[in-house]
mmCIF file of C-alpha atoms in Angstrom:
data_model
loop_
_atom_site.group_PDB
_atom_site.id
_atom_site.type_symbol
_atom_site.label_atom_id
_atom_site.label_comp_id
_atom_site.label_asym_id
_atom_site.label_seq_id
_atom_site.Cartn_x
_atom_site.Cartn_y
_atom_site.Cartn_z
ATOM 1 C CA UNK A 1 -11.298 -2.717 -2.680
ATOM 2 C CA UNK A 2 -8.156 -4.298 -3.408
ATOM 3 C CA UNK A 3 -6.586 -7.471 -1.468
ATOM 4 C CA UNK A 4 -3.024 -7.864 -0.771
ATOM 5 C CA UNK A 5 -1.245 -9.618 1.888
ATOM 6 C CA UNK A 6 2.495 -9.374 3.614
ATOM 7 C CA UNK A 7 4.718 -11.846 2.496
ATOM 8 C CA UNK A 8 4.739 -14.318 5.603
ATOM 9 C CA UNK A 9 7.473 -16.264 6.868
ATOM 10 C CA UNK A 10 9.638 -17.935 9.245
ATOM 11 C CA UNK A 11 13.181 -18.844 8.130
ATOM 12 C CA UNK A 12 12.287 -20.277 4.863
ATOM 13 C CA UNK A 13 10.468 -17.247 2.637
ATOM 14 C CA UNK A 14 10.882 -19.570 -0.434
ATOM 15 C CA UNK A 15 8.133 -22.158 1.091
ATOM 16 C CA UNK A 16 5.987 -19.126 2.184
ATOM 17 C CA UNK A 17 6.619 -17.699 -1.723
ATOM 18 C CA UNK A 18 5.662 -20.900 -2.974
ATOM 19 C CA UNK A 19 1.957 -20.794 -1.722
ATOM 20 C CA UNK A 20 0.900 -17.243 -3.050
ATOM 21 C CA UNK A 21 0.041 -18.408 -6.388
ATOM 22 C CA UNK A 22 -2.688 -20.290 -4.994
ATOM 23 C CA UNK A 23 -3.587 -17.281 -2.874
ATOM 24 C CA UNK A 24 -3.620 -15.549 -6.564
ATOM 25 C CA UNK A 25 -5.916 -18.080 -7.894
ATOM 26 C CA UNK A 26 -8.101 -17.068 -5.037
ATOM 27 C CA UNK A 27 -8.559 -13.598 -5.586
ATOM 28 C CA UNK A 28 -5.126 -11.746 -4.236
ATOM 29 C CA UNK A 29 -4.216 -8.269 -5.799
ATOM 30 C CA UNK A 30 -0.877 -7.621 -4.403
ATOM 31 C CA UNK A 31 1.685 -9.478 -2.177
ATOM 32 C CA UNK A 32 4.196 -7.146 -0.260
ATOM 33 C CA UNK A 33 7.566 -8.106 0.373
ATOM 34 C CA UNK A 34 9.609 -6.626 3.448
ATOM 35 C CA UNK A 35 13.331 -6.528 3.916
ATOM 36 C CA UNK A 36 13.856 -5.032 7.582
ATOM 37 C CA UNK A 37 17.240 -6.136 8.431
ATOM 38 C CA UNK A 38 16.383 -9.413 6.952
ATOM 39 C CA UNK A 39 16.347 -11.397 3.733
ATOM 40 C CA UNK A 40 16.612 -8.873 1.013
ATOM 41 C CA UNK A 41 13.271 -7.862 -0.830
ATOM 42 C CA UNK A 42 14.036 -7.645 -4.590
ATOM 43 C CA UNK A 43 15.371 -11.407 -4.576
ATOM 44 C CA UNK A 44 11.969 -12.555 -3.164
ATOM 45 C CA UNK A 45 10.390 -10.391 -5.682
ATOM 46 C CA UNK A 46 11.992 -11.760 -8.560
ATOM 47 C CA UNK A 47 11.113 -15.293 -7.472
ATOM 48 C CA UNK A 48 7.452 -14.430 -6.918
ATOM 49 C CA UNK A 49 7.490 -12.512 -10.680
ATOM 50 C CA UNK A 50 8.607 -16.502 -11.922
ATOM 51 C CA UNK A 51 5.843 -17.654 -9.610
ATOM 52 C CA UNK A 52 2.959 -16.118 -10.463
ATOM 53 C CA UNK A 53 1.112 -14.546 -13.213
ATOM 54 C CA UNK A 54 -1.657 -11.766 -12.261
ATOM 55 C CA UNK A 55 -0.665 -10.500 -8.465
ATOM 56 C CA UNK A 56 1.130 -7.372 -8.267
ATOM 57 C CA UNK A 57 4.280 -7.596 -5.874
ATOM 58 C CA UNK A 58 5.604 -4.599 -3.819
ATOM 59 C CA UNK A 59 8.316 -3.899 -1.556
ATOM 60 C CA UNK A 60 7.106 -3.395 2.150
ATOM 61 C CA UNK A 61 9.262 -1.509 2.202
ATOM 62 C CA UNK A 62 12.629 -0.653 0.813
ATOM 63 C CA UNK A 63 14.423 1.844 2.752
ATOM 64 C CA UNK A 64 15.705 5.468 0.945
ATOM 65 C CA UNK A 65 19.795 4.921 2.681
ATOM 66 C CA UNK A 66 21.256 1.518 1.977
ATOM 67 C CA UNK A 67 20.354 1.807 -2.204
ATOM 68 C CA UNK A 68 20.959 4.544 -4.442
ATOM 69 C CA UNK A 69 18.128 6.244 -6.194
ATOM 70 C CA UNK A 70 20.321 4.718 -9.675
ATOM 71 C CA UNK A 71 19.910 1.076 -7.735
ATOM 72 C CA UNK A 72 16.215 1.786 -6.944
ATOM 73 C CA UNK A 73 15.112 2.788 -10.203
ATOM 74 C CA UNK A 74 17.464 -0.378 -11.627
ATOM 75 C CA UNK A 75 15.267 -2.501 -8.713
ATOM 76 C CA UNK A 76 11.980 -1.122 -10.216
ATOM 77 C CA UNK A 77 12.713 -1.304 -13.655
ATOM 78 C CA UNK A 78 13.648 -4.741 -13.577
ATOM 79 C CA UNK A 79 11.195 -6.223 -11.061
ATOM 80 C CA UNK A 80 8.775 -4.792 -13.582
ATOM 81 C CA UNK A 81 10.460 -6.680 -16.596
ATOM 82 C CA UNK A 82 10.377 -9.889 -15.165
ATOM 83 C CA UNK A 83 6.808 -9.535 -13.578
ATOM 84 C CA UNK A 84 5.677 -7.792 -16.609
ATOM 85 C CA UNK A 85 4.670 -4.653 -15.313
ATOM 86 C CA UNK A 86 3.018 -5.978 -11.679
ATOM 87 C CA UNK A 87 6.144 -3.832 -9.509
ATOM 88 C CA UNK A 88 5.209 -1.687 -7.077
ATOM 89 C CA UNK A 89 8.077 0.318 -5.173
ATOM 90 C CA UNK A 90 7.218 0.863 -1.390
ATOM 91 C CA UNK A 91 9.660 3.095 -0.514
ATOM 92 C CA UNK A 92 9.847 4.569 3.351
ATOM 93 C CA UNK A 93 13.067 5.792 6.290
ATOM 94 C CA UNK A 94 13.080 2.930 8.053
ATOM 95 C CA UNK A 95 14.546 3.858 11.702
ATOM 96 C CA UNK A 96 18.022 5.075 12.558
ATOM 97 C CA UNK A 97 18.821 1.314 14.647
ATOM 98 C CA UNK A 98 18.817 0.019 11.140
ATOM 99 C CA UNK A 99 20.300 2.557 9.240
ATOM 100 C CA UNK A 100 22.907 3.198 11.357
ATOM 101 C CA UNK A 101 23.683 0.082 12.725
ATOM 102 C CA UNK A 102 22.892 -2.464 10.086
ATOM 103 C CA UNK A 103 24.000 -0.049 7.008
ATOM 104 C CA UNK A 104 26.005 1.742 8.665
ATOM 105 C CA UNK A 105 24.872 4.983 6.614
ATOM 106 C CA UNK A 106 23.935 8.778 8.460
ATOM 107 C CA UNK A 107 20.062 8.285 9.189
ATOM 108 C CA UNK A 108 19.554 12.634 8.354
ATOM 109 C CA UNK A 109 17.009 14.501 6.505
ATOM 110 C CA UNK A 110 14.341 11.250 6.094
ATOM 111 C CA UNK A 111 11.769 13.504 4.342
ATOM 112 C CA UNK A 112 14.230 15.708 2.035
ATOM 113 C CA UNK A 113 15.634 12.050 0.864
ATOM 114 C CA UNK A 114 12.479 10.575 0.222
ATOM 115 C CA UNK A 115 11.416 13.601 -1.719
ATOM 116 C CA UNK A 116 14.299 13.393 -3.895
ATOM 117 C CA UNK A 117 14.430 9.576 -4.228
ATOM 118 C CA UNK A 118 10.930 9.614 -5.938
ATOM 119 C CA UNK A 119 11.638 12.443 -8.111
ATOM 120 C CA UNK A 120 14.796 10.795 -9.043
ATOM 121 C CA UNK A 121 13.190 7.484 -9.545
ATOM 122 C CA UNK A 122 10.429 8.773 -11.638
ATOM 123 C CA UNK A 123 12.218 10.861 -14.190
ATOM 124 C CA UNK A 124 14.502 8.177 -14.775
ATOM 125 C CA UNK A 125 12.060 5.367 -15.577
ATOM 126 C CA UNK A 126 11.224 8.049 -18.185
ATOM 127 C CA UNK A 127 14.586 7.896 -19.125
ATOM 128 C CA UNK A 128 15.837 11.210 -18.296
ATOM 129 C CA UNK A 129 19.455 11.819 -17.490
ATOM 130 C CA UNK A 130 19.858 11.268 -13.663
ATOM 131 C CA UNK A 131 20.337 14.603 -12.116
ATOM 132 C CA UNK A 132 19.395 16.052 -8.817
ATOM 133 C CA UNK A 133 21.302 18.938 -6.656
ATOM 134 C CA UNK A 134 19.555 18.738 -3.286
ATOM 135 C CA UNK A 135 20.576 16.354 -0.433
ATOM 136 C CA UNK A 136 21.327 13.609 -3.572
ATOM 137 C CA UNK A 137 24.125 14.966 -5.813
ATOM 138 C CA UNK A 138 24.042 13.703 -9.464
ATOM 139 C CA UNK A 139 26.485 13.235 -11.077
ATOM 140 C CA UNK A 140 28.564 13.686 -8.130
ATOM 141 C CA UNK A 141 31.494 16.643 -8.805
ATOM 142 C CA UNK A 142 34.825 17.341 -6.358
ATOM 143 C CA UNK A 143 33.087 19.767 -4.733
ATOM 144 C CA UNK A 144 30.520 17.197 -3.075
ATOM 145 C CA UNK A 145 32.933 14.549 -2.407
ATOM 146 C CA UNK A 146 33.599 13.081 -5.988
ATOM 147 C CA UNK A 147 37.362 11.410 -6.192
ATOM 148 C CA UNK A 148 37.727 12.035 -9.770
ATOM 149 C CA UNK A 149 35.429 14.590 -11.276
ATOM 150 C CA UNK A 150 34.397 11.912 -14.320
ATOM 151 C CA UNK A 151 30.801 11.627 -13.402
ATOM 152 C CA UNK A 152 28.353 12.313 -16.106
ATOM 153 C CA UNK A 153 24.571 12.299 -15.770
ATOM 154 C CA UNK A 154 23.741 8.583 -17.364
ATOM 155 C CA UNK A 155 19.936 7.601 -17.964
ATOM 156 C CA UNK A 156 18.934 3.833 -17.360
ATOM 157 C CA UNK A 157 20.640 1.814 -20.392
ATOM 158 C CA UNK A 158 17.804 -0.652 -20.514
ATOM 159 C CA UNK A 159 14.097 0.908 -21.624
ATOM 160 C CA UNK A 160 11.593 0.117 -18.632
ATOM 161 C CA UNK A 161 8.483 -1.888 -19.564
ATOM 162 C CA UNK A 162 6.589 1.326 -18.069
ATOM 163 C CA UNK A 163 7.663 4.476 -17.691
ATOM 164 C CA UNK A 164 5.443 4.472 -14.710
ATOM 165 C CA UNK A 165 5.325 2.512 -11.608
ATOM 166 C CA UNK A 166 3.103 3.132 -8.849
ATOM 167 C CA UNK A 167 5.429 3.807 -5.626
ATOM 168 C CA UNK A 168 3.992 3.531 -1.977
ATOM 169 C CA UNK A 169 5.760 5.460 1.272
ATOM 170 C CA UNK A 170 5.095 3.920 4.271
ATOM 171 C CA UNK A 171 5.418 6.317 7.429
ATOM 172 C CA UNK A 172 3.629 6.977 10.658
ATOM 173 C CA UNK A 173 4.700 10.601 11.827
ATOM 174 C CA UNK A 174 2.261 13.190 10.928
ATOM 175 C CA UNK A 175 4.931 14.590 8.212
ATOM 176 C CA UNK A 176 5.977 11.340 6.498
ATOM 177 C CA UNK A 177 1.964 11.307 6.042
ATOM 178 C CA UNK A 178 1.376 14.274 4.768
ATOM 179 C CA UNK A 179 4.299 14.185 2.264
ATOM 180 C CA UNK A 180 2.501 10.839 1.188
ATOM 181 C CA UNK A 181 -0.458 12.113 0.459
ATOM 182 C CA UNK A 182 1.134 14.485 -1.385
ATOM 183 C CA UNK A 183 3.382 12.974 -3.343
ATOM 184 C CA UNK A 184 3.115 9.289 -3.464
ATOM 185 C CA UNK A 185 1.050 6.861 -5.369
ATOM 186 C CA UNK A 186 0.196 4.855 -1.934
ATOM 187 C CA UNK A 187 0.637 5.321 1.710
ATOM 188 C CA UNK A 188 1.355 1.859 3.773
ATOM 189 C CA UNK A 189 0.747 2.492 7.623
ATOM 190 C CA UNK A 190 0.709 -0.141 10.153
ATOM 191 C CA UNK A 191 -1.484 -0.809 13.620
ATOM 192 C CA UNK A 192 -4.017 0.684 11.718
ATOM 193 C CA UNK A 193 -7.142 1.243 14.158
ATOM 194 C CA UNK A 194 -9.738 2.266 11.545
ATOM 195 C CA UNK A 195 -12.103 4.341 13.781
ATOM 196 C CA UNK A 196 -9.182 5.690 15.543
ATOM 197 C CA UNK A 197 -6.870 6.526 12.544
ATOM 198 C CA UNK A 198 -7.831 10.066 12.029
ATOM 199 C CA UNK A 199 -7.018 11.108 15.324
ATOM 200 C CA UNK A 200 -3.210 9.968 14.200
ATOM 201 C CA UNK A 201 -3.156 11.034 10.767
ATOM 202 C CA UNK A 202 -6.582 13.104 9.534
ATOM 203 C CA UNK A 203 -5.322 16.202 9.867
ATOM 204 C CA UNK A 204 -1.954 14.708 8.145
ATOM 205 C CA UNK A 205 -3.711 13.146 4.618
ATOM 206 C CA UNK A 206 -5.684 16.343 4.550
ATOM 207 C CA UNK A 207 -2.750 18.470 4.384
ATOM 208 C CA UNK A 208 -0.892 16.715 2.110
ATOM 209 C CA UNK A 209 -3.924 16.188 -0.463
ATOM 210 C CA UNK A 210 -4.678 19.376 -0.728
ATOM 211 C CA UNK A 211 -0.909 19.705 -2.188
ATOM 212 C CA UNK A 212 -1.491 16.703 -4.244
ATOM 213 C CA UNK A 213 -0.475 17.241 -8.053
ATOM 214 C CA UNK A 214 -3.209 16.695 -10.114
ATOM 215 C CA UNK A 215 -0.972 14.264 -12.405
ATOM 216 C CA UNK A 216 -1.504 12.153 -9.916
ATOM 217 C CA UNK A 217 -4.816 9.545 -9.096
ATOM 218 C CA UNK A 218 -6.603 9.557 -5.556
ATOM 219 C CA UNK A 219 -3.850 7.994 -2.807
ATOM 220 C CA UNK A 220 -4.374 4.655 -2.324
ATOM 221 C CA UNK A 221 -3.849 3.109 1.027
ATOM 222 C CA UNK A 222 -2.987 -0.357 2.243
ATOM 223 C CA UNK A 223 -3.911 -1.282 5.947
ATOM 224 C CA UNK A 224 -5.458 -4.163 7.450
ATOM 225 C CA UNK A 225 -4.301 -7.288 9.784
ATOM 226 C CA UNK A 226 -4.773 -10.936 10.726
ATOM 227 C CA UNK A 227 -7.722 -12.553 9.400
ATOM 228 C CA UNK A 228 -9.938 -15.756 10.690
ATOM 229 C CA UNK A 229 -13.522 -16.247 10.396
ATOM 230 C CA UNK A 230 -15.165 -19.054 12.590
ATOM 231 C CA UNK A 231 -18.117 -19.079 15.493
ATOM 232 C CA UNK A 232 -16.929 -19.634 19.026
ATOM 233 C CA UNK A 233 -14.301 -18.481 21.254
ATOM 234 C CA UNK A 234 -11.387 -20.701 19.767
ATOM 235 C CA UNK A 235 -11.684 -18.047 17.116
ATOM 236 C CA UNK A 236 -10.953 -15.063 18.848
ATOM 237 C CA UNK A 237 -8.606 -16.671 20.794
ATOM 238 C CA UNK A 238 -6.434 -16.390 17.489
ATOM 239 C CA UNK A 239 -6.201 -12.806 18.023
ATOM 240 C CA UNK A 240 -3.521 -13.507 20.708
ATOM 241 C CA UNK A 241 -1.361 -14.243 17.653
ATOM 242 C CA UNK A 242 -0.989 -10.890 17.145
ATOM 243 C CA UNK A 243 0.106 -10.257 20.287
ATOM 244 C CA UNK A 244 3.878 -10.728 20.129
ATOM 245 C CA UNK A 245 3.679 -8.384 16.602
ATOM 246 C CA UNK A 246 2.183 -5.709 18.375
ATOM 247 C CA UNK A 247 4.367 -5.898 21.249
ATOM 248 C CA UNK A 248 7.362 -6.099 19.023
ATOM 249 C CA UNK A 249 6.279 -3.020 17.699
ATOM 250 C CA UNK A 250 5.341 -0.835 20.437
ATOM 251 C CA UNK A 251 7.770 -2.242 22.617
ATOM 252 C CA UNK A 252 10.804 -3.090 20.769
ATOM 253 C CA UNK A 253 11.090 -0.919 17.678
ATOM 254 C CA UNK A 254 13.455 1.772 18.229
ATOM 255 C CA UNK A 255 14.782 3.410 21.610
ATOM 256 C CA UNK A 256 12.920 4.339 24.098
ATOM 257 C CA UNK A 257 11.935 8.039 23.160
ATOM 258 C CA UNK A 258 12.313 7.312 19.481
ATOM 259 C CA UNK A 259 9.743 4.807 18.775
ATOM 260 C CA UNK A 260 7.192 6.337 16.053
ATOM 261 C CA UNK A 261 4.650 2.292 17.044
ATOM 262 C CA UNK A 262 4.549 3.730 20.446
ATOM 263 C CA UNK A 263 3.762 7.588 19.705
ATOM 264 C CA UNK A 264 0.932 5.731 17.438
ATOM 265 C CA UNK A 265 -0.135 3.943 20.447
ATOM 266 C CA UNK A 266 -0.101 6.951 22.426
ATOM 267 C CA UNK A 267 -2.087 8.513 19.953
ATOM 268 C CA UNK A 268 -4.901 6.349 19.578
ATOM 269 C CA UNK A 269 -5.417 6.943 23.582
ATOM 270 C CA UNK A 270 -3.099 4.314 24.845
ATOM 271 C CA UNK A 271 -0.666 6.119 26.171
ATOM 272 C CA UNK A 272 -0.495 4.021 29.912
ATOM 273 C CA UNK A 273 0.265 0.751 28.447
ATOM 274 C CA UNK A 274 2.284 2.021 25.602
ATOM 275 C CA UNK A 275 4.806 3.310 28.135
ATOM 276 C CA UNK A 276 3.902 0.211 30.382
ATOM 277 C CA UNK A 277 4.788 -2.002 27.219
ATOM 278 C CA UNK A 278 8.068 -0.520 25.958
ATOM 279 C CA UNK A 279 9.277 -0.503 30.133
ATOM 280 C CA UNK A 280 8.227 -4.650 29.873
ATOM 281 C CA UNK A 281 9.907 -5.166 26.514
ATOM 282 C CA UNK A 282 13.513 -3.333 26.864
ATOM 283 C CA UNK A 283 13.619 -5.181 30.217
ATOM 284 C CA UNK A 284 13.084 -8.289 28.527
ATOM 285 C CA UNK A 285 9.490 -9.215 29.837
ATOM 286 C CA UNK A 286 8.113 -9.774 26.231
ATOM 287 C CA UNK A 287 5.004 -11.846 27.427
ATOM 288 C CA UNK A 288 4.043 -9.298 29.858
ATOM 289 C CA UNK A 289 4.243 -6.619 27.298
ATOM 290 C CA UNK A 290 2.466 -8.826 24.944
ATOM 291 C CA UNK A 291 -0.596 -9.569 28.203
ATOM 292 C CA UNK A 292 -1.007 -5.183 28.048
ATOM 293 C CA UNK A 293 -1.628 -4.742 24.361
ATOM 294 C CA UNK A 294 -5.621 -3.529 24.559
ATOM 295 C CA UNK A 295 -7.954 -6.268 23.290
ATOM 296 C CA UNK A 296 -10.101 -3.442 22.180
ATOM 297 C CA UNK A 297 -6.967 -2.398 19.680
ATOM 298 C CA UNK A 298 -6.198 -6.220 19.072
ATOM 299 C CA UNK A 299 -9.905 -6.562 17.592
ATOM 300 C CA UNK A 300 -10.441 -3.439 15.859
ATOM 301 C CA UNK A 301 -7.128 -3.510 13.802
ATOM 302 C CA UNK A 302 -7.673 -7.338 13.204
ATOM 303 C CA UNK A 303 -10.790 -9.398 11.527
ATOM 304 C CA UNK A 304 -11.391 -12.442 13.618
ATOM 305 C CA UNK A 305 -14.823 -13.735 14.239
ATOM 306 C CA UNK A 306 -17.782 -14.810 13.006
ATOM 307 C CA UNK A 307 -18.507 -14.137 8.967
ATOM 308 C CA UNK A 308 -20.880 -11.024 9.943
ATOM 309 C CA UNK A 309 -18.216 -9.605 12.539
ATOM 310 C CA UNK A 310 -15.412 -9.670 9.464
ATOM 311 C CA UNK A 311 -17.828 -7.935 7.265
ATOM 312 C CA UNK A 312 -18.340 -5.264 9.438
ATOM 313 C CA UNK A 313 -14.844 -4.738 10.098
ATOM 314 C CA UNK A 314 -14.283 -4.639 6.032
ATOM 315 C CA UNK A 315 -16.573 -2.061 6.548
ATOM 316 C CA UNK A 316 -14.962 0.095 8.790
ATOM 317 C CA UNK A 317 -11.454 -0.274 6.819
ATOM 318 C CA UNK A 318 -13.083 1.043 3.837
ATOM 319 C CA UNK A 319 -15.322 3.987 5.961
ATOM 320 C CA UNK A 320 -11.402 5.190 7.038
ATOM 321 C CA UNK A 321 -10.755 5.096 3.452
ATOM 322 C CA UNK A 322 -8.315 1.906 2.983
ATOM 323 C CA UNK A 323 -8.359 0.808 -0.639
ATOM 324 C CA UNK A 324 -6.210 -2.176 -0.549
ATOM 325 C CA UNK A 325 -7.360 -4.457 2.781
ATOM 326 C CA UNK A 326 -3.846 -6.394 3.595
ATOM 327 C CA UNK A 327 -4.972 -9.490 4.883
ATOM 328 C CA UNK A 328 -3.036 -11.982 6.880
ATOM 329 C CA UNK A 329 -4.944 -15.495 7.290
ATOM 330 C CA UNK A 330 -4.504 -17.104 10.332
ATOM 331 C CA UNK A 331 -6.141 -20.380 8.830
ATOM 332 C CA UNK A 332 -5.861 -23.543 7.665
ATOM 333 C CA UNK A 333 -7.024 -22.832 4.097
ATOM 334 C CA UNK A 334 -5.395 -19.301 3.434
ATOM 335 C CA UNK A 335 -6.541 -19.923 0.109
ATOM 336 C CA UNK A 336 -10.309 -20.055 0.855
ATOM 337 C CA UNK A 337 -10.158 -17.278 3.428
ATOM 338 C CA UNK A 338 -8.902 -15.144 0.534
ATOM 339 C CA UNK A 339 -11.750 -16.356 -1.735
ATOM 340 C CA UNK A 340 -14.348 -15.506 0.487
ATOM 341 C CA UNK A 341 -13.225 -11.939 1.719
ATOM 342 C CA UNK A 342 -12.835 -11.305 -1.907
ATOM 343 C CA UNK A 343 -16.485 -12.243 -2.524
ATOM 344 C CA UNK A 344 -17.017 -10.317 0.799
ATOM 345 C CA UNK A 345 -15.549 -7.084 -1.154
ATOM 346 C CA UNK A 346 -16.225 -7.571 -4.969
#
C-alpha cells in the first residue's frame, strides 16, 4: 500500500510545498496537487519536481474543459521531464459552477470528453499525430468551426521521457466509476466510507473491470482522510477538523439537486442530514451544517485515535481495496506521522 497525501494549504501553497520533501524522507509515495478554481496545479507541480527527488506528484485533479487534450498531454509530458518521470495526470469533469462560471466553457458530454481526452493524451505521448473525430475534432476543419482550414494533425515536438504516464479519473457517479475502472490507470474518490463504499460504487468498479483492457494493470485507487494518532479524547476531538470539509462538500458543492457529495451521502444511508446539511449551508448556517455531519462517517472515513484504532482503520481501507491510503496529518510532526503509518503498511 502506497502513501500519498493532498497538497495542503492556506493562501501560501509554496510554504505548504516546501515541507513535502521531508514528508518524502519519511516514507511519502505521491503528493496530489488540486486546482479547483484556485491556484493552478501544473505550476505547483513543477515547483515540487525542483523540490523533491523520489515522490511522485499528481494532479487532483485537472479538469477535461478549460485545457486542450494538446495542452494536457504538453502538461504531462513536461511535468514528467522536470520530475523525471514521477507525473501522474488526474484527470476528472469537475462540476458545471466551475466550468461554466469560472471557464466559462459548455459543461456537456463529461464522460464522451473524458473518454476522448485519455485516448488523445495517450497516443500522443507515443507520439502519434493528434487526431480524434468524436466530441474533440483534430485537426479542426471549416466544417467544425475552423476559421481557416490550415490545421494539420501535429504530434508533440518534444520526445516525452515516457511514453507512458499513469492517469487517474476522479468521479463519484456510478458512470464516471465505471468508465474508471475501465479505462483509467487510477480512480480518486472522495468521502470515502470504506465499509460503506460498495453500496456507492460496487456494482460500478465491477462493471467497468470486467471491460478493462488487458493492456492495462489492476486499477489502483487513492482514498483515505485526516490522520492523528494519540490516547485520550483531545485526539478525537481533531476529527471536528474535518467538519467544515465535509460540510463544504455535501453542503456547498454544486446546486441544490446537482450535488454528486450529497447523492454520496445519500447513498451511504444519510440521506436526512444530507438534505438537512445542504438546507443549513445554502442558507448560510455553515456551523450548523458542519454540527449534522454523522460522527459515525467522520470516524470511519478518517484515522484518529489511538495507534491500534489507526491500524484497524488501514485495515479496512485496504479490505475495500484502496491501494494508495491519502493521508492528511493533523499533527505536529507530519513528518513522523508519515513514518510510522508507513511502518504501519510496509
Amino acid at each position: 500500500m502506497k502513501l500519498s497525501m493532498p497538497l495542503m494549504y492556506a493562501g501560501n501553497p509554496r510554504e505548504a510545498a516546501d515541507q513535502v520533501s521531508a514528508l518524502e524522507k519519511a516514507g511519502l509515495d505521491t503528493v496530489w496537487v488540486a486546482e479547483a478554481y484556485g491556484f493552478d496545479s501544473p505550476t505547483l507541480m513543477g515547483y515540487l519536481a525542483a523540490k523533491t527527488e523520489t515522490v511522485e506528484i499528481g494532479s487532483a485533479i485537472l479538469n477535461i474543459y478549460s485545457r486542450t487534450p494538446g495542452a494536457l498531454l504538453q502538461t504531462a509530458a513536461g511535468l514528467d521531464n522536470v520530475s523525471g518521470g514521477r507525473a501522474i495526470l488526474g484527470l476528472g469533469a469537475s462540476g458545471p459552477q466551475v466550468i461554466e462560471g469560472f471557464h466559462g466553457v459548455p459543461y456537456s458530454k463529461p464522460l464522451g470528453r473524458t473518454a476522448e481526452v485519455i485516448d488523445i493524451v495517450r497516443r500522443g505521448l507515443k507520439r502519434e499525430p493528434l487526431t480524434n473525430d468524436g466530441i474533440i475534432k483534430l485537426p479542426l476543419t471549416k466544417e467544425d468551426g475552423a476559421v481557416t482550414g490550415l490545421g494539420k494533425a501535429l504530434k508533440i515536438l518534444t520526445h516525452p521521457d515516457r511514453d507512458t504516464i499513469p492517469i487517474y479519473i476522479a468521479g463519484l457517479g456510478p458512470k464516471s466509476v465505471e468508465q474508471a475502472a475501465e479505462i483509467a490507470d487510477g480512480w480518486i474518490p472522495i468521502l470515502f466510507h470504506p465499509e460503506k463504499a460498495h453500496l456507492v460504487w460496487g456494482d460500478a468498479l465491477a462493471a467497468g473491470r470486467a471491460k478493462r483492457s488487458s493492456d492495462l494493470g489492476p486499477l489502483e485507487i487513492n482514498a483515505g482522510g485526516m490522520v492523528a494518532i494519540g490516547e485520550g479524547p483531545e485526539t478525537k476531538a481533531l476529527l471536528d477538523l474535518a467538519r467544515p470539509t465535509f460540510a463544504l462538500y455535501v453542503g456547498g458543492m454544486g446546486a441544490r439537486g446537482k450535488n454528486f457529495y450529497n447523492d454520496v451521502a445519500r447513498s451511504y444511508g444519510y440521506e436526512k442530514e444530507a438534505a438537512e446539511i445542504q438546507d443549513l449551508y445554502l442558507s448560510g448556517k455553515k456551523k450548523e451544517a458542519e454540527a449534522l455531519i454523522p460522527t459515525e462517517w467522520l470516524e470511519a472515513a478518517n484515522l484518529v485515535g489511538p495507534a491500534s484504532y489507526v491500524q484497524e482503520r488501514i485495515a479496512a481501507f485496504r479490505e475495500a481495496g484502496v491501494t494508495n491510503l491519502s493521508l492528511t496529518p493533523a499533527t505536529e510532526d507530519p513528518a513522523a506521522t508519515i513514518a510510522q503509518v508507513k511502518e504501519w503498511v510496509s
